[in-house]
mmCIF file of C-alpha atoms and ligand atoms in Angstrom:
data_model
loop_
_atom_site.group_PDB
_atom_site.id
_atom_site.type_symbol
_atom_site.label_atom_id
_atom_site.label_comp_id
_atom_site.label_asym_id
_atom_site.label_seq_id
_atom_site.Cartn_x
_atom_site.Cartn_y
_atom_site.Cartn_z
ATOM 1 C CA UNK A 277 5.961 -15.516 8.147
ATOM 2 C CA UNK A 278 2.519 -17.162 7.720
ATOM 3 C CA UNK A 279 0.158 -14.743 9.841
ATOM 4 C CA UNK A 280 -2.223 -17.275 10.061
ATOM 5 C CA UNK A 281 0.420 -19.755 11.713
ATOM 6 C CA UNK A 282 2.626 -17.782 14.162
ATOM 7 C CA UNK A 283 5.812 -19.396 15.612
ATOM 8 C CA UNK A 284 5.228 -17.882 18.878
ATOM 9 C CA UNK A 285 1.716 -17.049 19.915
ATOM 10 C CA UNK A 286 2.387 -13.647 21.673
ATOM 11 C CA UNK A 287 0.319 -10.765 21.909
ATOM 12 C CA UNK A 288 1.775 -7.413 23.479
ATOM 13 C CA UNK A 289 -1.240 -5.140 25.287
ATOM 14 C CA UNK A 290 0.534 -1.237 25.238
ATOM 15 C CA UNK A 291 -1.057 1.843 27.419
ATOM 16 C CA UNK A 292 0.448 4.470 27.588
ATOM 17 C CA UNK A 293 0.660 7.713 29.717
ATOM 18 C CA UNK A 294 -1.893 7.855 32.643
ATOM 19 C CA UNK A 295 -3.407 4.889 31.830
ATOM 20 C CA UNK A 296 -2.292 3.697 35.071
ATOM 21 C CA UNK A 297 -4.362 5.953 36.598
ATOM 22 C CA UNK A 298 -7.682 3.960 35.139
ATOM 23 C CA UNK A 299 -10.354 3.782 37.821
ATOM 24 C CA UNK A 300 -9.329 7.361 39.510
ATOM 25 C CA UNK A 301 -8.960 8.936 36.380
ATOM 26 C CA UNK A 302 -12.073 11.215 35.411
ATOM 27 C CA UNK A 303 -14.127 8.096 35.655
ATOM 28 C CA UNK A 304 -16.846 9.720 34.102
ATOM 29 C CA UNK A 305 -14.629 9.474 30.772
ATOM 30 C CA UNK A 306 -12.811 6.206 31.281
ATOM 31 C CA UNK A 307 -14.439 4.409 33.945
ATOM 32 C CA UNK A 308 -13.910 2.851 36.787
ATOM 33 C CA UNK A 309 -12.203 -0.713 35.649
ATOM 34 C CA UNK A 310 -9.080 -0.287 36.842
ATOM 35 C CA UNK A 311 -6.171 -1.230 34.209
ATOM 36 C CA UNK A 312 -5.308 -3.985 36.240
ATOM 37 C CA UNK A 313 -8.204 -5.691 35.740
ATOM 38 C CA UNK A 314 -8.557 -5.042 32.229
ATOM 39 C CA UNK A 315 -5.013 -7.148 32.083
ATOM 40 C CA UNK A 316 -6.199 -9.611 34.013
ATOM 41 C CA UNK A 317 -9.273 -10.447 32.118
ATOM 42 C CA UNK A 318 -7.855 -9.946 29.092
ATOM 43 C CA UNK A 319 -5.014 -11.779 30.280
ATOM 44 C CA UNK A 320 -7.425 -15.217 31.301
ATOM 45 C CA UNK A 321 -8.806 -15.184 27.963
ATOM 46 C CA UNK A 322 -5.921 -15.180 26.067
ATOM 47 C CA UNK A 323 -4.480 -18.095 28.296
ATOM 48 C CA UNK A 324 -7.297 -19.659 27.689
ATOM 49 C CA UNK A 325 -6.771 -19.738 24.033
ATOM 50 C CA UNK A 326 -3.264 -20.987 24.614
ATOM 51 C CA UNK A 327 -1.913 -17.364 23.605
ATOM 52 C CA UNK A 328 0.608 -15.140 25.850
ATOM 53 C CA UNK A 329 -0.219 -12.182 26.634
ATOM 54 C CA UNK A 330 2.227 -9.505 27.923
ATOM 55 C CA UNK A 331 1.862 -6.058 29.301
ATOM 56 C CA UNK A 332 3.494 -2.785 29.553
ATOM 57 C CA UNK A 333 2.600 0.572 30.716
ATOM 58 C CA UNK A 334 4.383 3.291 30.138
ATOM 59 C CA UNK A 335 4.532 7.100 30.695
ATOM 60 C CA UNK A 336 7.379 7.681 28.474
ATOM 61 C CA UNK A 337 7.376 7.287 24.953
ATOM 62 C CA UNK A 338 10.762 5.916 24.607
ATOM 63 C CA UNK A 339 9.680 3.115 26.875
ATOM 64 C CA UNK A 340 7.508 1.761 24.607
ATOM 65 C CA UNK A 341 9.426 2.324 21.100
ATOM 66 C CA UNK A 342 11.971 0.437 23.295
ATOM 67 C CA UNK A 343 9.746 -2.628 24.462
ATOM 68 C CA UNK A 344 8.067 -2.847 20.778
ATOM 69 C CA UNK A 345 11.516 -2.677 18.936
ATOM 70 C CA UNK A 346 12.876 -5.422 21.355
ATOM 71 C CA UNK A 347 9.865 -7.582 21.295
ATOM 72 C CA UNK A 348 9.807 -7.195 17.797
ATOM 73 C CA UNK A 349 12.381 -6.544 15.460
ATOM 74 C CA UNK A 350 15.102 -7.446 17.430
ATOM 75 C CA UNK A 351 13.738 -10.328 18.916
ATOM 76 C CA UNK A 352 14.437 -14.110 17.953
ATOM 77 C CA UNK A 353 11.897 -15.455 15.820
ATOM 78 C CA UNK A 354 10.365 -17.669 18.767
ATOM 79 C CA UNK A 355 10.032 -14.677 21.007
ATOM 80 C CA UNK A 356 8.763 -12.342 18.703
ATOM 81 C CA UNK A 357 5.131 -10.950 19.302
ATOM 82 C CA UNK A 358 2.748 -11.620 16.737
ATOM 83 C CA UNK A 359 0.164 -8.380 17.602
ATOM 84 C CA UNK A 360 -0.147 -5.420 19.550
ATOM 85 C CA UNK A 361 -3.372 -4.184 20.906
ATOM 86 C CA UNK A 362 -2.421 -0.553 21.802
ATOM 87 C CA UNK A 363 -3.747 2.381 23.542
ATOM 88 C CA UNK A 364 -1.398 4.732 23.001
ATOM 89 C CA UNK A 365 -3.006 7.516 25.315
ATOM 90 C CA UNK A 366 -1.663 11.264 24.715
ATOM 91 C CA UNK A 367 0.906 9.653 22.340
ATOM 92 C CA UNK A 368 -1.884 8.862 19.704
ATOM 93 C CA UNK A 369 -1.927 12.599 19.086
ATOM 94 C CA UNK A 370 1.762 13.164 18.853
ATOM 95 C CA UNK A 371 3.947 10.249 18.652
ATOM 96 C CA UNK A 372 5.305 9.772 15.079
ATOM 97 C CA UNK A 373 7.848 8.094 16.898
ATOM 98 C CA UNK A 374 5.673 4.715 18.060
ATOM 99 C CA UNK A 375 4.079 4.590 14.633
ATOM 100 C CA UNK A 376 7.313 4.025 13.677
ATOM 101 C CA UNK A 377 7.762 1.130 15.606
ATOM 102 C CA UNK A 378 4.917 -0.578 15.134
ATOM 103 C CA UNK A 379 5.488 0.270 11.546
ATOM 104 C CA UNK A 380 8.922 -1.530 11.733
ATOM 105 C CA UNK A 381 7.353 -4.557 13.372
ATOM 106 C CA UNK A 382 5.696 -5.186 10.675
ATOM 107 C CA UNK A 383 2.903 -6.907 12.731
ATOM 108 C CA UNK A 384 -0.711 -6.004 12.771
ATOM 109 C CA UNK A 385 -1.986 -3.956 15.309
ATOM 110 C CA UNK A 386 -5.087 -2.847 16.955
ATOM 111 C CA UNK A 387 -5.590 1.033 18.387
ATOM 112 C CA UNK A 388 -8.363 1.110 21.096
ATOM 113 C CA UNK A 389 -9.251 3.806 22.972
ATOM 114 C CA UNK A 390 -11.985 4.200 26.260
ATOM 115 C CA UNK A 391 -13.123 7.121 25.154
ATOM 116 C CA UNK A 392 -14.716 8.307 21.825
ATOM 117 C CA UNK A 393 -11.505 10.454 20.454
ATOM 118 C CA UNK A 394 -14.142 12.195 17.816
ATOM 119 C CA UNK A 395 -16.720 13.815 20.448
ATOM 120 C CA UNK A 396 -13.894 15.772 22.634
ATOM 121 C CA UNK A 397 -11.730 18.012 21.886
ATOM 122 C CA UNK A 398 -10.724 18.722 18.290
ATOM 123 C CA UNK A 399 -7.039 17.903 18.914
ATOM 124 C CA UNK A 400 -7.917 14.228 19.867
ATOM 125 C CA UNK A 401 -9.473 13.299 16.536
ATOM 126 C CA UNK A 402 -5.798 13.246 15.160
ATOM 127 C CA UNK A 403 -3.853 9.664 15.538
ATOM 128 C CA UNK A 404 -0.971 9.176 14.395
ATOM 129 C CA UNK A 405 -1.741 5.003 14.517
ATOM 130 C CA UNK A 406 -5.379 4.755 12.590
ATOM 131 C CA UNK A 407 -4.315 4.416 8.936
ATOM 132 C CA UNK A 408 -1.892 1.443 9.974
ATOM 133 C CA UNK A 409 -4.125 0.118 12.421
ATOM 134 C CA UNK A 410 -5.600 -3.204 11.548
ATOM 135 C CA UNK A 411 -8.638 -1.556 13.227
ATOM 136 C CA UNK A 412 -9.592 1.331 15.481
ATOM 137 C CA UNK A 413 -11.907 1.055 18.350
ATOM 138 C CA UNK A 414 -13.106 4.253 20.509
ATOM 139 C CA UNK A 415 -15.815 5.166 23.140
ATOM 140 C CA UNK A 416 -17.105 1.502 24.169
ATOM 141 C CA UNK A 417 -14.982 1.845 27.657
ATOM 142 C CA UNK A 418 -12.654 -1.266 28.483
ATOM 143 C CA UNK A 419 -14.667 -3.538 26.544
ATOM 144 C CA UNK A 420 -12.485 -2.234 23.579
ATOM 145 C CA UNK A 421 -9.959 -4.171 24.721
ATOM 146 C CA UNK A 422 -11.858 -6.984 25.111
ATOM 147 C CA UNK A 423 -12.821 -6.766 21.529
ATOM 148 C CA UNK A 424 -9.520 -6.255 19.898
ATOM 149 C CA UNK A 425 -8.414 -9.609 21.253
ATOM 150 C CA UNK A 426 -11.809 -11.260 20.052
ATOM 151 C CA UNK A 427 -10.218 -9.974 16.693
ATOM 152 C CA UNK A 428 -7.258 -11.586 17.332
ATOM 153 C CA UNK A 429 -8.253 -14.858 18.381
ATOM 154 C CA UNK A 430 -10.822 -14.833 15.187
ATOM 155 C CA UNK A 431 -8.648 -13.513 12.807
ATOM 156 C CA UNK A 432 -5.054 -14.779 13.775
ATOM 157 C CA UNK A 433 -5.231 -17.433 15.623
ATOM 158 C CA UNK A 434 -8.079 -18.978 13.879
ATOM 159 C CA UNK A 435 -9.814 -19.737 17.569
ATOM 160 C CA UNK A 436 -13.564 -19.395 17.898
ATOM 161 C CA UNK A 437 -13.103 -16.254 19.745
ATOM 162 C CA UNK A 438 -13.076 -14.866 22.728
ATOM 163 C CA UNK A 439 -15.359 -16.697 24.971
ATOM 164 C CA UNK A 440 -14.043 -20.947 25.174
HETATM 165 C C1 DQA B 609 -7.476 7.859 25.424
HETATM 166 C C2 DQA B 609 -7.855 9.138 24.686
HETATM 167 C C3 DQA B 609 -6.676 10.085 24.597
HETATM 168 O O1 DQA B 609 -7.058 11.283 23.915
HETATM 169 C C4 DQA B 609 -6.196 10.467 25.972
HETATM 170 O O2 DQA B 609 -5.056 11.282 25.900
HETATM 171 C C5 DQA B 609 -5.971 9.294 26.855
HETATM 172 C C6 DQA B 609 -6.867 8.148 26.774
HETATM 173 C C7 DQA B 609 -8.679 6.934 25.642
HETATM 174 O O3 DQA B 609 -8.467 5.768 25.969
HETATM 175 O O4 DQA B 609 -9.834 7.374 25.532
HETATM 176 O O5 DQA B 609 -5.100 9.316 27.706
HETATM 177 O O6 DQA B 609 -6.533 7.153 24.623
#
């Protein structure tokens, strides 16, 4: 398939563990935007744009090789999504598992993360997403979100961004 002309116009937003938490969560690393209203902005400008956008949270890493694999893969063509912008949380450090999915997607996606992964602890510099990533983007707080879809819009769609 033509990237630059999807059949569908889907884009799946991932979080993994804790990220539910956002707002309580040591704000003083990842704010105090709650994830909910990351969606829900994120969410407006991507309707905006005439682009669905779905969510899923998940603490459990099977979750989400389960919603990528069935949004993906084994979806019908038409139902298919077309990117992922995923923070994969604790499973960037670990999951070889949701590379894998991603990987059998075969779609571009985006890593972001609130925090910068480099400047804490040693064992967060390790993803197992970055060199399949279309692109990574750490320590600019929820705004990273905001600019993985601008990427999208740009890039993929071929819409004049993020703001209409
Ligand atoms: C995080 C960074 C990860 O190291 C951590 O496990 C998270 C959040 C971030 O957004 O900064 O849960 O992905």
């Amino acid at each position: 398939m033509n990237q630059t002309t999807p059949l569908n116009r889907k884009l799946l937003v991932l979080n993994g563990a804790n990220l539910h938490l956002l707002g309580k969560r040591e704000p003083h690393i990842y704010g105090t935007t709650t994830l909910q209203d990351i969606i829900h902005r994120l969410s407006t400008t991507a309707h905006q744009h005439g682009i669905q956008l779905d969510h899923f949270q998940s603490n459990h890493e099977g979750d989400i090789v389960d919603i990528i694999g069935s949004q993906g893969v084994l979806a019908d063509d038409h139902d298919k999504f077309d990117g992922v912008i995923i923070n994969p949380a604790a499973f960037t450090h670990t999951s070889v598992a949701i590379r894998d999915s991603l990987l059998a997607s075969g779609k571009p996606f985006i890593e972001v993360h609130l925090s910068n992964i480099h400047a804490r602890e040693p064992f967060r510099s390790h993803s197992y997403f970055s060199d399949k990533a279309v692109g990574v983007i750490c320590g600019l707080g929820d705004m990273g979100y905001d600019m993985a879809l601008a990427w999208f819009l740009k890039n993929l769609y071929k819409t004049n961004g993020v703001h209409s």
